[in-house]
Amino acid sequence: MFALSVFLLSLLVLRLAWLQFVRGPELRERALAVRLRDIPVEAKRGTIYDRTGRELAISIDVDSVYAIPSQVRDKTATSVLLADTLGLDKAFVMERLQSDQSFVWIKRKISSDQAAVLRAAGVAGVSLTQESKRVYPNNQLACHVLGFAGIDSQGLEGVEYQYDSVLRGVPGWISIEYDARGQEIPDAVHRYFAPTDGLSLVLTIDQTIQYICERELALAVANHGAKAGSILVMDPRNGEILAMANYPYYDPNQYGIYPSEFRRNGIVVDTYSPGSTFKPVVAAAALEEHVVSWNDTFLCEGSVLIGNRRIHCWETRGHEEQTLLQVLENSCNVGFMEIAARLGIAKFYQYVEAFGLTSRTGVDLPGEAKGLIIPENKAKPLDLAVMSFGQSLTVTPLQLVSALCAIANGGTLYQPHVAKELRTADGRVVERYSSEIETSVIAARTAAELNDALESVVEQGTGRRAFIDGYQLAGKTGTAQKIVDGAIAADQYVSSFIGFGPTRDAQVCALVILDEPTGDHYGGQIAGPVFRTIMQEIYRYLGIPVVTEGS
Ligand SMILES: [Zn+2]
């Protein structure tokens, strides 16, 4: 009996030693894990500012409700209270409370009134934690640039998506210890792992210029019964995007209620036939290659025969004999077919590529598309003729504005971008962004000559609806027929105007596009006045001096 007792006792001692010394640390950890609950603490998403420091996207503190199901005593009463207070379905709440998970969300980002009710009620097993909610204080302003962040504060579109890794920050958590009955133990283990807040992003966008563009674009679309429209404003001296608007707009505060096509940033993700707004690129190439001079004359009899196809000028009666300047002023298609023919297919493609029209610009926005062009080895003289006036090839509005900026600034192609600086919450600059591309496309002298000619287009050519005395605006109209299912659509046009100013010291370059206007469709007639209005207001806002006669 004694021997047996000693044997059994030593077994117990050995078992105890095993548990205590061998498995001890692991078991202690497990016991703590059973008593600890991790409550997530969200990092605060960085603020997005415009270039002048005005807030475009902010994060505010809001409460979120969670439950620890094992601690909820009266599940029926609790689910009724939660459902009523938070406007949820009772069955949904009940299902959550019956979950065997240690932590469940009941509702994220609730209103302060709802939070006050729950705090006052003090329900066992139900608590509030602070999270941050994204708010866009200007509603639809710059919506396609900003994009939006989802419920987990993750960037889903626009710069919110593009710069998510820096804006987001690193979440933290709190570990709270509970006793066997599920009560929080006072003064027990409370491990707090602080979140690291996201960095703030300063954009190149100017809120005022953005506002002007959005207002005028909405007005123009309504006045002309257009289907959609876009305005892009860029600084030709460095590729900074000052405004980017696509109509229709949406409110990123409630992005879920809009159809997805409202959220498309067409300036970046869609391509179109630029029509005559493409002609400055052709003219620049021809001047740079010295295949044309300002003294040359071009005869337009309303159409030309290329092979067995007759291609018409937009002015079917013809423009008669014109100088190169008049070809530009009149936007004469026959003249441009002649210019492109002198340039030849190889040089034409070389410059289209050099102006960045065959590749993505590398803008810091998601989903960028690039234009389509017939492969060079398949291009025929007829294709070249049609491409000379911007048909039979497509570009994104962004590619076209970047190309025109290179003409406006004296020949340098920059990479367009919307981010300017990254800052810490206390305003220290962590990173400065600038154009990563800086290639010389044409000589400064070629650019200067062409700029003067484009000013003349506004003063006395097809662009005169954009003229304002003393503003030194240069530009080009465009009217392109839309291609629907591979064929030219009879009555569907894209009317546009691209330009910049002041001519010899360009600070602003802008493109206005109206998609499928009804009634008038010539770009000069309907997009020209919009360009004129926005430039007038931008000049006033930026304090660009106006040259008045005699001063
Ligand atoms: Zn003509």
PDB file of C-alpha atoms in Angstrom, residues 283-293 296 342-343 351 443 445-446 449:
ATOM      1  CA  ALA A 283       2.949  71.964 -86.869  1.00  0.00           C
ATOM      2  CA  ALA A 284       5.683  71.754 -84.208  1.00  0.00           C
ATOM      3  CA  ALA A 285       7.189  68.671 -85.837  1.00  0.00           C
ATOM      4  CA  ALA A 286       7.108  70.224 -89.326  1.00  0.00           C
ATOM      5  CA  LEU A 287       8.698  73.475 -88.123  1.00  0.00           C
ATOM      6  CA  GLU A 288      11.356  71.645 -86.127  1.00  0.00           C
ATOM      7  CA  GLU A 289      12.217  69.516 -89.167  1.00  0.00           C
ATOM      8  CA  HIS A 290      12.220  72.608 -91.425  1.00  0.00           C
ATOM      9  CA  VAL A 291       9.838  71.000 -93.916  1.00  0.00           C
ATOM     10  CA  VAL A 292       7.658  74.098 -93.767  1.00  0.00           C
ATOM     11  CA  SER A 293       8.419  77.780 -93.332  1.00  0.00           C
ATOM     12  CA  ASP A 296       5.141  78.795 -97.639  1.00  0.00           C
ATOM     13  CA  ARG A 342       5.996  66.733 -96.259  1.00  0.00           C
ATOM     14  CA  LEU A 343       6.912  65.421 -92.819  1.00  0.00           C
ATOM     15  CA  TYR A 351       7.313  63.342 -82.986  1.00  0.00           C
ATOM     16  CA  ALA A 443      13.844  73.811 -79.838  1.00  0.00           C
ATOM     17  CA  ARG A 445      12.789  78.947 -81.107  1.00  0.00           C
ATOM     18  CA  THR A 446      10.360  76.562 -82.818  1.00  0.00           C
ATOM     19  CA  GLU A 449       7.235  80.830 -83.293  1.00  0.00           C
TER      20      GLU A 449
END
